[in-house]
Coordinates of C-alpha atoms in Angstrom, one line a residue:
Chain A
M1 CA 32.4 17.8 23.8
K2 CA 31.1 14.4 23.0
L3 CA 27.7 12.7 22.8
I4 CA 27.5 9.6 24.9
V5 CA 25.0 6.8 25.8
A6 CA 25.0 4.2 28.5
G7 CA 22.3 1.6 28.8
L8 CA 21.1 -1.9 28.5
N9 CA 18.6 -3.7 26.3
H10 CA 16.9 -7.1 25.7
R11 CA 20.0 -8.5 24.2
T12 CA 22.4 -7.6 27.0
A13 CA 20.1 -8.0 30.1
P14 CA 17.4 -10.4 31.1
V15 CA 13.9 -9.1 31.9
E16 CA 14.6 -9.4 35.7
V17 CA 17.4 -6.8 35.4
R18 CA 15.5 -4.5 32.9
E19 CA 12.5 -4.3 35.1
R20 CA 14.6 -3.2 38.0
I21 CA 16.1 -0.2 36.3
A22 CA 13.1 0.9 34.2
F23 CA 11.8 4.5 34.7
P24 CA 8.0 5.1 34.8
S25 CA 7.1 7.3 31.9
A26 CA 5.5 9.9 34.2
A27 CA 8.8 10.3 36.1
L28 CA 11.1 10.6 33.1
G29 CA 11.4 14.4 33.2
E30 CA 12.3 14.4 36.9
A31 CA 14.7 11.5 36.5
T32 CA 16.5 13.3 33.6
C33 CA 17.0 16.4 35.7
A34 CA 18.4 14.2 38.5
L35 CA 20.8 12.7 36.0
L36 CA 22.0 16.1 35.0
G37 CA 22.8 16.8 38.7
A38 CA 24.4 13.4 39.3
A39 CA 26.8 13.2 36.3
P40 CA 28.9 15.9 34.7
L41 CA 26.6 16.4 31.6
K42 CA 25.6 19.6 29.7
E43 CA 22.5 17.9 28.3
A44 CA 20.7 14.7 29.0
A45 CA 17.7 12.5 28.0
I46 CA 16.5 9.1 29.2
I47 CA 14.8 6.4 27.1
S48 CA 13.0 3.8 29.1
T49 CA 10.9 1.0 27.4
C50 CA 10.1 -2.6 28.3
N51 CA 13.1 -3.7 26.3
R52 CA 15.7 -0.9 27.0
V53 CA 16.9 1.8 29.3
E54 CA 19.4 4.2 27.9
L55 CA 20.9 7.4 29.2
Y56 CA 22.0 10.0 26.6
G57 CA 24.2 13.0 27.3
L58 CA 26.6 15.6 26.1
A59 CA 29.8 15.7 28.1
A60 CA 33.2 17.4 28.1
D61 CA 34.8 14.3 29.6
A62 CA 33.1 11.1 28.3
E63 CA 34.8 8.7 30.7
T64 CA 33.9 10.6 33.9
A65 CA 30.4 11.2 32.6
I66 CA 29.8 7.5 31.8
A67 CA 31.0 6.6 35.3
G68 CA 28.6 9.2 36.7
M69 CA 25.7 7.7 34.7
R70 CA 26.5 4.2 36.0
R71 CA 26.6 5.5 39.5
Y72 CA 23.3 7.4 39.0
L73 CA 21.6 4.2 37.8
H74 CA 22.8 2.3 40.9
E75 CA 21.9 5.0 43.4
H76 CA 18.5 6.0 41.8
H77 CA 17.2 2.4 41.7
K78 CA 19.0 1.5 45.0
L79 CA 20.5 -1.6 43.4
A80 CA 22.3 -4.1 45.7
D81 CA 24.2 -5.9 42.9
S82 CA 26.2 -4.3 40.1
I83 CA 24.6 -4.1 36.7
D84 CA 27.9 -3.2 35.0
P85 CA 28.1 -6.5 33.1
Y86 CA 24.8 -5.7 31.3
L87 CA 25.6 -2.2 30.4
Y88 CA 27.0 -1.0 27.0
E89 CA 28.2 2.4 26.1
F90 CA 28.9 4.4 22.9
H91 CA 30.7 7.6 22.2
G92 CA 30.6 10.3 19.5
R93 CA 29.6 9.0 16.1
D94 CA 28.8 5.5 17.5
C95 CA 26.3 7.0 19.9
I96 CA 24.6 8.8 17.0
T97 CA 24.4 5.6 14.9
H98 CA 23.1 3.7 17.9
L99 CA 20.2 6.1 18.5
F100 CA 19.3 6.3 14.8
E101 CA 19.2 2.5 14.6
V102 CA 17.1 2.3 17.8
V103 CA 14.6 4.8 16.5
A104 CA 14.4 3.1 13.1
G105 CA 13.5 -0.2 14.9
L106 CA 16.8 -1.9 13.8
D107 CA 17.7 -2.6 17.4
S108 CA 14.3 -3.8 18.5
M109 CA 13.3 -7.3 19.7
V110 CA 10.8 -7.4 16.8
L111 CA 12.9 -6.1 13.9
G112 CA 11.4 -3.0 12.3
E113 CA 8.7 -2.5 14.8
T114 CA 7.4 1.1 14.8
E115 CA 6.2 1.6 18.4
I116 CA 9.8 2.5 19.4
L117 CA 9.6 5.8 17.5
G118 CA 6.6 7.0 19.6
Q119 CA 8.4 5.9 22.8
V120 CA 11.6 7.8 22.0
K121 CA 9.6 10.8 21.0
A122 CA 7.8 10.8 24.3
A123 CA 11.1 10.4 26.2
Y124 CA 12.6 13.3 24.2
A125 CA 9.6 15.4 24.9
A126 CA 9.8 14.7 28.6
A127 CA 13.5 15.7 28.7
Q128 CA 12.9 18.8 26.6
H129 CA 10.0 19.8 28.9
A130 CA 12.2 19.4 31.9
G131 CA 14.8 21.7 30.3
A132 CA 17.4 18.9 30.2
T133 CA 18.1 19.0 26.4
G134 CA 20.0 21.7 24.4
P135 CA 21.0 22.3 20.8
A136 CA 23.1 19.1 20.6
L137 CA 20.5 16.6 21.8
N138 CA 17.6 18.5 20.1
R139 CA 19.4 18.1 16.8
L140 CA 20.3 14.5 17.5
F141 CA 16.8 13.4 18.4
Q142 CA 15.0 15.4 15.7
K143 CA 17.3 14.1 13.0
S144 CA 16.9 10.5 14.3
F145 CA 13.1 10.9 13.9
A146 CA 13.4 12.2 10.4
A147 CA 15.9 9.4 9.5
A148 CA 13.5 6.7 10.9
K149 CA 10.6 8.0 8.9
H150 CA 12.8 8.1 5.7
V151 CA 14.0 4.5 6.3
R152 CA 10.4 3.3 7.0
S153 CA 9.0 4.9 3.8
S154 CA 11.9 4.0 1.5
T155 CA 12.6 0.4 2.5
G156 CA 10.6 -2.8 3.4
I157 CA 11.9 -2.8 7.0
T158 CA 8.4 -2.5 8.5
Q159 CA 6.6 -4.6 5.9
G160 CA 5.0 -7.9 6.7
S161 CA 4.1 -9.0 10.1
T162 CA 6.2 -11.5 11.9
S163 CA 3.5 -13.2 14.1
V164 CA 0.8 -15.5 12.8
A165 CA -2.0 -13.4 14.1
N166 CA -0.7 -10.2 12.6
V167 CA 0.0 -11.9 9.2
A168 CA -3.7 -12.9 9.1
V169 CA -4.6 -9.3 9.7
D170 CA -2.2 -8.0 7.1
L171 CA -3.8 -10.4 4.6
A172 CA -7.3 -9.2 5.6
E173 CA -6.3 -5.6 5.0
H174 CA -5.3 -6.5 1.5
I175 CA -8.7 -8.2 0.8
F176 CA -10.9 -5.6 2.4
R177 CA -10.3 -1.9 2.1
D178 CA -12.0 -1.1 5.4
L179 CA -11.8 -3.6 8.2
R180 CA -14.3 -1.5 10.2
A181 CA -17.0 -2.5 7.8
S182 CA -16.2 -6.2 8.0
T183 CA -17.7 -8.9 10.1
V184 CA -15.5 -11.6 11.7
L185 CA -16.8 -15.0 12.6
V186 CA -14.7 -17.0 15.1
I187 CA -15.6 -20.8 15.1
G188 CA -13.9 -22.4 18.1
T189 CA -12.3 -20.6 21.0
G190 CA -8.7 -21.8 21.2
A191 CA -5.7 -19.6 22.0
M192 CA -4.8 -19.0 18.3
S193 CA -8.3 -18.0 17.3
E194 CA -8.4 -15.7 20.3
A195 CA -5.1 -14.1 19.3
T196 CA -6.1 -13.7 15.7
A197 CA -9.5 -12.2 16.6
K198 CA -7.8 -9.9 19.0
A199 CA -5.3 -8.7 16.3
L200 CA -8.2 -8.1 13.9
R201 CA -10.2 -6.2 16.5
S202 CA -7.2 -4.1 17.4
R203 CA -6.8 -3.1 13.8
G204 CA -10.4 -2.0 13.6
A205 CA -12.5 -5.1 12.6
G206 CA -16.1 -4.0 12.9
T207 CA -18.4 -6.8 14.1
L208 CA -17.2 -9.9 15.9
L209 CA -19.3 -13.1 16.2
V210 CA -18.0 -16.0 18.4
C211 CA -19.3 -19.5 18.5
G212 CA -18.0 -22.6 20.0
R213 CA -19.3 -25.9 21.4
D214 CA -18.4 -24.6 24.8
R215 CA -20.9 -21.8 25.1
E216 CA -19.4 -20.4 28.3
R217 CA -16.0 -19.9 26.7
A218 CA -17.6 -18.4 23.6
D219 CA -19.5 -15.9 25.9
G220 CA -16.3 -15.1 27.7
L221 CA -14.3 -14.4 24.5
A222 CA -17.1 -12.4 23.0
G223 CA -17.4 -10.3 26.1
Q224 CA -13.6 -9.8 26.3
L225 CA -13.4 -8.6 22.7
G226 CA -16.6 -6.7 22.6
G227 CA -18.3 -9.2 20.2
Q228 CA -21.4 -11.2 20.2
A229 CA -21.7 -14.9 21.1
I230 CA -23.9 -17.1 18.9
H231 CA -25.0 -20.6 19.2
Y232 CA -22.8 -23.2 17.5
D233 CA -25.7 -24.4 15.3
D234 CA -26.4 -20.9 14.1
W235 CA -23.1 -20.1 12.4
L236 CA -24.3 -21.2 8.9
A237 CA -27.3 -18.8 9.2
E238 CA -24.9 -15.9 10.0
F239 CA -22.6 -16.7 7.1
P240 CA -24.1 -14.4 4.5
R241 CA -23.0 -11.3 6.4
V242 CA -19.6 -12.6 7.4
D243 CA -16.3 -11.4 5.7
V244 CA -13.6 -13.2 7.7
V245 CA -13.9 -16.6 9.2
I246 CA -11.4 -17.9 11.8
S247 CA -11.9 -21.5 12.3
A248 CA -10.2 -23.6 15.0
T249 CA -12.5 -26.4 16.0
A250 CA -11.6 -29.9 17.1
A251 CA -13.8 -31.4 14.4
P252 CA -12.3 -34.6 12.8
H253 CA -13.6 -33.6 9.3
P254 CA -13.8 -30.3 7.4
I255 CA -16.8 -28.2 8.5
I256 CA -16.6 -26.0 5.5
T257 CA -16.6 -27.6 2.0
P258 CA -17.1 -26.3 -1.5
V259 CA -20.6 -27.9 -1.6
K260 CA -21.6 -26.0 1.6
L261 CA -19.8 -22.8 0.5
E262 CA -21.2 -22.4 -3.0
P263 CA -24.8 -21.4 -2.1
L264 CA -23.4 -19.3 0.7
M265 CA -21.2 -17.3 -1.7
K266 CA -24.3 -16.7 -3.9
A267 CA -26.2 -15.5 -0.8
R268 CA -23.2 -13.2 -0.1
Q269 CA -23.4 -11.8 -3.7
Q270 CA -19.9 -13.1 -4.4
R271 CA -18.3 -10.6 -2.0
P272 CA -14.7 -11.6 -1.1
L273 CA -14.4 -14.1 1.8
F274 CA -11.3 -14.6 3.8
L275 CA -11.1 -18.1 5.5
I276 CA -8.4 -18.6 8.1
D277 CA -8.1 -22.2 9.1
I278 CA -6.1 -22.7 12.2
G279 CA -7.7 -26.1 13.2
V280 CA -5.6 -29.3 13.3
P281 CA -7.0 -31.4 11.6
R282 CA -8.1 -28.8 9.1
D283 CA -11.6 -27.4 9.4
I284 CA -11.9 -26.1 5.8
D285 CA -11.6 -28.2 2.7
G286 CA -8.5 -27.1 0.7
A287 CA -10.7 -27.0 -2.5
C288 CA -12.5 -24.0 -1.1
G289 CA -9.4 -21.9 -1.8
G290 CA -9.9 -22.5 -5.5
M291 CA -13.3 -20.9 -5.5
E292 CA -13.7 -17.5 -6.9
N293 CA -13.5 -14.6 -4.4
V294 CA -12.5 -17.0 -1.6
F295 CA -9.1 -16.6 0.0
L296 CA -8.1 -19.5 2.2
Y297 CA -5.0 -19.7 4.5
N298 CA -4.2 -22.4 6.9
M299 CA -1.8 -22.5 9.9
D300 CA 1.2 -23.6 7.8
D301 CA 0.7 -20.9 5.3
L302 CA 0.5 -18.2 8.0
Q303 CA 3.6 -19.5 9.8
Q304 CA 5.6 -19.7 6.6
I305 CA 4.7 -16.1 5.7
A306 CA 5.7 -14.9 9.1
Q307 CA 9.1 -16.6 8.7
E308 CA 9.6 -15.2 5.2
N309 CA 8.6 -11.7 6.4
L310 CA 11.2 -11.8 9.1
A311 CA 13.8 -13.0 6.7
A312 CA 12.8 -10.2 4.3
R313 CA 13.2 -7.6 7.1
E314 CA 16.6 -9.0 7.9
R315 CA 17.7 -8.6 4.3
E316 CA 16.7 -4.9 4.5
I317 CA 19.0 -4.1 7.4
A318 CA 22.0 -3.4 5.2
V319 CA 20.1 -0.9 3.1
C320 CA 18.7 0.8 6.2
R321 CA 22.2 1.1 7.7
A322 CA 23.5 2.7 4.5
M323 CA 20.7 5.2 4.6
I324 CA 21.3 6.0 8.2
A325 CA 25.1 6.3 7.7
E326 CA 24.6 9.3 5.4
R327 CA 22.5 11.1 8.0
V328 CA 24.8 10.2 10.9
A329 CA 27.7 11.7 9.0
S330 CA 25.8 15.0 8.6
V331 CA 24.8 15.2 12.3
A332 CA 28.4 14.3 13.4
A333 CA 29.8 17.0 11.2
W334 CA 27.4 19.5 12.6
L335 CA 28.3 18.6 16.2
E336 CA 32.0 18.7 15.5
Q337 CA 31.5 22.3 14.1
H338 CA 29.3 23.5 17.0
F339 CA 30.6 21.5 19.9
P340 CA 34.3 20.9 19.1
Chain B
M1 CA 11.1 22.7 -31.8
N2 CA 7.8 21.3 -33.0
E3 CA 5.0 19.5 -31.1
R4 CA 6.3 16.0 -32.0
L5 CA 9.4 16.8 -30.0
L6 CA 7.3 17.8 -27.1
F7 CA 5.5 14.4 -27.4
W8 CA 8.9 12.7 -27.4
F9 CA 9.8 14.6 -24.2
A10 CA 6.5 13.5 -22.7
L11 CA 7.2 9.9 -23.7
A12 CA 10.7 10.1 -22.1
C13 CA 9.0 11.3 -18.8
Y14 CA 6.5 8.4 -18.9
A15 CA 9.3 6.0 -19.6
G16 CA 11.2 7.5 -16.6
A17 CA 8.1 7.0 -14.4
S18 CA 7.9 3.4 -15.6
A19 CA 11.6 2.8 -14.7
L20 CA 11.0 4.3 -11.3
T21 CA 8.1 1.9 -10.9
A22 CA 10.3 -1.0 -11.7
R23 CA 12.8 0.2 -9.1
R24 CA 9.9 0.6 -6.6
L25 CA 8.9 -3.0 -7.3
Q26 CA 12.4 -4.2 -6.8
R27 CA 12.9 -2.2 -3.6
G28 CA 9.4 -2.8 -2.3
S29 CA 9.0 0.7 -1.0
P30 CA 5.4 1.8 -0.6
E31 CA 5.8 5.6 -0.5
G32 CA 8.8 7.9 -0.3
T33 CA 11.2 9.5 -2.7
L34 CA 10.7 7.0 -5.5
H35 CA 6.9 7.5 -5.4
H36 CA 7.2 11.3 -5.4
A37 CA 9.8 11.3 -8.2
S38 CA 7.5 9.0 -10.2
L39 CA 4.4 11.2 -9.6
G40 CA 6.5 14.3 -10.5
L41 CA 7.5 12.7 -13.9
M42 CA 3.8 11.8 -14.6
V43 CA 2.7 15.4 -13.9
A44 CA 5.6 16.8 -16.1
A45 CA 4.7 14.3 -18.9
F46 CA 1.0 15.3 -18.7
A47 CA 1.9 19.0 -18.9
L48 CA 4.2 18.5 -21.9
Q49 CA 1.6 16.3 -23.7
T50 CA -1.1 18.9 -23.0
L51 CA 1.1 21.6 -24.4
A52 CA 1.9 19.6 -27.5
M53 CA -1.8 18.8 -28.1
L54 CA -2.7 22.5 -27.7
W55 CA 0.0 23.5 -30.1
R56 CA -1.2 20.9 -32.7
G57 CA -4.8 22.0 -32.1
Q58 CA -3.9 25.7 -32.7
H59 CA -2.0 24.7 -35.9
L60 CA -5.0 22.7 -37.2
G61 CA -7.6 25.3 -36.0
R62 CA -9.7 22.5 -34.4
C63 CA -9.6 19.8 -31.8
P64 CA -6.6 17.6 -32.7
L65 CA -8.5 14.4 -33.5
T66 CA -8.2 14.1 -37.2
N67 CA -6.1 10.9 -37.6
L68 CA -5.1 7.7 -35.8
F69 CA -2.0 9.3 -34.3
E70 CA -4.0 12.1 -32.7
V71 CA -6.6 9.7 -31.4
Q72 CA -4.0 7.5 -29.8
V73 CA -2.2 10.5 -28.2
F74 CA -5.6 11.7 -26.9
I75 CA -6.4 8.2 -25.3
A76 CA -3.0 8.3 -23.5
W77 CA -3.7 11.8 -22.3
S78 CA -7.2 10.9 -21.1
A79 CA -5.9 7.9 -19.2
V80 CA -3.4 10.1 -17.3
L81 CA -6.0 12.7 -16.7
F82 CA -8.2 10.1 -15.0
Y83 CA -5.3 8.7 -13.1
L84 CA -4.5 12.2 -11.7
L85 CA -8.1 12.7 -10.7
I86 CA -8.7 9.2 -9.3
G87 CA -5.3 8.4 -7.9
S88 CA -5.4 11.2 -5.3
S89 CA -9.0 10.8 -4.4
Y90 CA -8.7 7.0 -3.7
R91 CA -5.1 7.3 -2.3
V92 CA -3.9 4.6 -4.6
S93 CA -0.5 5.8 -5.4
F94 CA 0.5 2.6 -7.2
L95 CA -2.2 3.2 -9.8
G96 CA 0.2 5.7 -11.4
A97 CA 2.9 3.1 -11.3
F98 CA 0.8 0.7 -13.3
S99 CA -0.6 3.5 -15.6
A100 CA 2.9 4.9 -16.6
P101 CA 4.0 1.8 -18.6
L102 CA 0.6 1.5 -20.4
V103 CA 0.6 5.2 -21.3
A104 CA 4.2 5.0 -22.4
V105 CA 3.4 2.0 -24.7
V106 CA 0.3 3.7 -26.2
L107 CA 2.3 6.9 -26.9
A108 CA 5.3 5.1 -28.2
M109 CA 3.1 3.2 -30.6
A110 CA 1.6 6.4 -31.8
L111 CA 5.0 8.1 -32.3
L112 CA 6.8 5.1 -33.9
A113 CA 4.0 3.8 -36.2
P114 CA 3.5 5.6 -39.6
I115 CA 0.1 6.8 -38.6
D116 CA 0.6 10.5 -38.3
V117 CA -0.7 11.3 -41.8
P118 CA -3.3 13.9 -42.7
A119 CA -6.8 12.3 -43.0
R120 CA -7.7 11.5 -46.6
T121 CA -11.3 12.6 -46.1
P122 CA -11.1 14.9 -43.2
D123 CA -14.3 15.4 -41.2
K124 CA -16.1 18.5 -41.9
H125 CA -15.4 21.1 -39.3
S126 CA -18.3 20.9 -36.9
A127 CA -18.7 21.4 -33.1
W128 CA -20.8 18.2 -33.0
V129 CA -18.2 16.1 -34.7
E130 CA -15.5 17.4 -32.4
F131 CA -17.7 16.9 -29.3
H132 CA -18.5 13.4 -30.4
A133 CA -14.8 12.5 -31.0
A134 CA -13.4 14.2 -27.9
I135 CA -16.0 12.6 -25.5
G136 CA -15.6 9.2 -27.1
I137 CA -11.8 9.4 -26.6
L138 CA -12.2 10.6 -23.1
A139 CA -14.3 7.5 -22.5
C140 CA -11.5 5.4 -23.9
G141 CA -9.2 7.1 -21.3
A142 CA -11.5 6.1 -18.5
L143 CA -11.8 2.6 -19.9
A144 CA -8.0 2.4 -20.3
L145 CA -7.6 3.2 -16.6
A146 CA -10.3 0.7 -15.7
S147 CA -8.2 -1.9 -17.5
V148 CA -5.1 -0.8 -15.5
V149 CA -7.1 -1.2 -12.3
G150 CA -8.3 -4.6 -13.6
A151 CA -4.7 -5.7 -14.2
M152 CA -3.8 -4.5 -10.7
Y153 CA -6.7 -6.6 -9.4
L154 CA -5.5 -9.7 -11.2
V155 CA -2.0 -9.3 -9.8
Q156 CA -3.2 -8.7 -6.3
E157 CA -5.6 -11.6 -6.5
R158 CA -2.8 -13.9 -7.7
Q159 CA -0.7 -12.8 -4.8
L160 CA -3.4 -13.6 -2.3
K161 CA -4.4 -16.9 -4.0
S162 CA -0.8 -18.1 -4.1
R163 CA -0.7 -18.2 -0.3
R164 CA 2.9 -17.0 -0.6
P165 CA 2.4 -13.3 -1.3
G166 CA 5.5 -11.2 -2.1
R167 CA 6.3 -7.6 -1.7
L168 CA 3.7 -6.6 -4.2
L169 CA 1.0 -7.4 -1.8
F170 CA 2.0 -4.4 0.3
L171 CA 2.3 -2.1 -2.6
L172 CA -1.2 -2.7 -4.1
P173 CA -4.6 -1.8 -2.6
A174 CA -7.1 -4.3 -1.3
V175 CA -8.8 -6.4 -3.9
D176 CA -12.3 -5.2 -2.9
Q177 CA -11.1 -1.6 -3.3
L178 CA -9.7 -2.3 -6.7
D179 CA -13.0 -4.0 -7.6
V180 CA -15.0 -0.8 -6.6
I181 CA -12.6 1.6 -8.3
G182 CA -12.7 -0.5 -11.5
F183 CA -16.5 -0.6 -11.5
R184 CA -16.7 3.2 -11.1
L185 CA -14.2 3.8 -13.8
L186 CA -16.1 1.5 -16.1
L187 CA -19.3 3.3 -15.3
V188 CA -17.7 6.7 -16.0
G189 CA -16.3 5.4 -19.3
F190 CA -19.6 3.9 -20.3
V191 CA -21.5 7.1 -19.6
L192 CA -19.0 9.1 -21.6
L193 CA -19.1 6.5 -24.4
T194 CA -22.9 6.7 -24.5
V195 CA -22.8 10.5 -24.6
G196 CA -20.1 10.4 -27.3
M197 CA -22.1 8.0 -29.4
A198 CA -25.2 10.2 -29.0
G199 CA -23.1 13.1 -30.3
G200 CA -22.1 10.8 -33.2
V201 CA -25.8 10.2 -34.1
V202 CA -26.5 14.0 -34.0
S203 CA -23.5 14.7 -36.3
Q204 CA -24.8 12.0 -38.7
R205 CA -26.1 14.7 -41.1
I206 CA -22.7 16.4 -41.3
V207 CA -20.4 13.4 -42.0
E208 CA -20.5 11.8 -45.4
P209 CA -20.0 9.1 -46.3
W210 CA -21.3 7.5 -43.1
P211 CA -18.3 5.6 -41.5
W212 CA -19.9 2.2 -41.1
P213 CA -16.8 0.3 -39.8
K214 CA -16.4 2.8 -37.0
T215 CA -20.1 2.7 -36.2
V216 CA -20.1 -1.1 -36.0
W217 CA -17.0 -0.9 -33.8
A218 CA -18.6 1.6 -31.5
V219 CA -21.7 -0.5 -31.1
V220 CA -19.8 -3.6 -30.4
V221 CA -17.6 -1.8 -27.8
W222 CA -20.7 -0.3 -26.2
C223 CA -22.5 -3.7 -26.0
W224 CA -19.4 -5.3 -24.4
Y225 CA -19.2 -2.7 -21.7
A226 CA -23.0 -2.7 -21.2
L227 CA -22.9 -6.4 -20.6
L228 CA -19.9 -6.1 -18.3
L229 CA -21.5 -3.4 -16.2
G230 CA -24.9 -5.2 -16.2
G231 CA -23.3 -8.4 -15.0
R232 CA -21.4 -6.6 -12.3
A233 CA -24.4 -4.7 -11.1
M234 CA -26.4 -7.9 -10.9
N235 CA -23.5 -9.6 -9.1
W236 CA -23.3 -12.3 -11.8
W237 CA -19.6 -11.7 -11.9
R238 CA -17.4 -9.5 -9.9
G239 CA -13.7 -9.6 -8.9
R240 CA -11.7 -11.7 -11.3
K241 CA -14.2 -12.0 -14.0
A242 CA -15.0 -8.3 -14.0
A243 CA -11.2 -7.5 -14.0
C244 CA -10.6 -9.8 -17.0
G245 CA -13.5 -8.2 -18.7
A246 CA -12.1 -4.7 -18.2
V247 CA -8.6 -5.7 -19.5
A248 CA -9.9 -7.7 -22.5
G249 CA -12.4 -4.9 -23.3
F250 CA -9.7 -2.2 -23.5
V251 CA -7.3 -4.4 -25.6
F252 CA -10.2 -5.2 -27.9
T253 CA -11.3 -1.5 -28.1
L254 CA -7.8 -0.3 -29.0
A255 CA -7.0 -3.1 -31.5
S256 CA -10.4 -2.9 -33.2
Y257 CA -10.3 0.9 -33.4
W258 CA -7.1 0.6 -35.5
G259 CA -8.7 -1.9 -37.7
A260 CA -12.0 0.0 -38.1
T261 CA -10.1 3.3 -38.9
W262 CA -8.1 1.6 -41.6
L263 CA -11.2 0.0 -43.0
A264 CA -12.9 3.4 -43.0
Q265 CA -10.0 5.0 -44.9

């Protein structure tokens, strides 16, 4: 008996192909049962996310089973063209390694992302609920979840965001212990300030104030993110209660300077202040970053950190693979013993 | 086996926890095996140290605070006690990582320096004197941990100010959390210090001659922390200044206590 996987992902297939063979999450259980009927498999499970579709199975004859899986994909999705050039397949130990790397986020488009673990858990639960899994796949998936958690907690593979907006949120979380209690002020309503405000909001930022010269856009963004629009001339008055400032105006000169900021910091009782300057030309005088309890980052800083984080994650891959290899060997030995 | 051997074993555990910290820093792993192993070593070291102190106390027939060695050992013990209490309640696992090297250094200084000699003019056995000494040293433990938190603040602030933060950023808590924890530890330490000093005033009639160097030392330390807390409460200074004050305060406390003790002898 052999574990096998056939599938495609963001690296082997364009989105036009991936979207054609994706399975809706509500239909995963039913689709897995259909796969068991269509291919000579003892056990089966299907993973379907926006970046990958993979069919896992336990088969006596790997070649015949893989052919059955390919046929199933064609027939189930009523495809006119062949998708064979986009498909990959792994057998035995390679199949185990592949799943472990997928679940740990090593095979993801955003290296080290953690959403994949939840997606694979849901796919496994659907297959298990449909009665399509057995001892082999149960062990394979459960061990892959444990390995992913170990890799995440013991290495830096998930550390540091790789997008500018999320880098800003990461920094905010290391300045303020509880983002829910913080107030964010967005000055200017460009695409970057919108993305950063969205990221802060999604990670729990409490109050959001939006102001811009274009009042209509400010109202729109505030409404979209559940914030409050304020008049552009009022942002200084709101400053004492603000913790994070995202500034992206088209002003030709800095709108926040040390002279302006000093009395405001006193009014804020010297609480920490996080200034995110994504305006070009810059909205915040660089000297503000030297003031006590003020943390200033501009667009270049955030981009540089995002790139460094990605490079750091890439350096962790070898360590993660070594950790995974030990656990893969253990699962492979167990399968060999119980499913010779 | 004697109690000094137990102290050495405890020191080995603290040193082991410090080594694991260095490894964690190198690997950049926030939680996981290294953290659990490090915490295990801290707990083991604390248990060994407690056992050694109990042993010594039983041998002396009183609280083991008769000489500089015992005082220093007690300070290290109190710092770990506060870490074990605070670390879990604030979920700041890396506090232990920063505490382990400090405690190891304080304990190593105590074990290596020729300071474990019987007191020339031992305090008269009195519950008040013991209370005064024990509470005063517990206060030093809280203030030691406040200095560790202050050091963590300075490191994290430096990371954030540099605009090129490294792995440490992800291992340390948020700066405003460190500011709050540091303030609360200072407050606890200050209250204990005040109670301990009050105990010292009550025991005035028992101790002769009156140890002036130690009294002056205690008053200076008390004033320093009163100023630090007052300034922090009034928002005159917080963050970096408060953190520097906590670190400098503890270094001064420890260094001047050595000096005051020698002068008193």
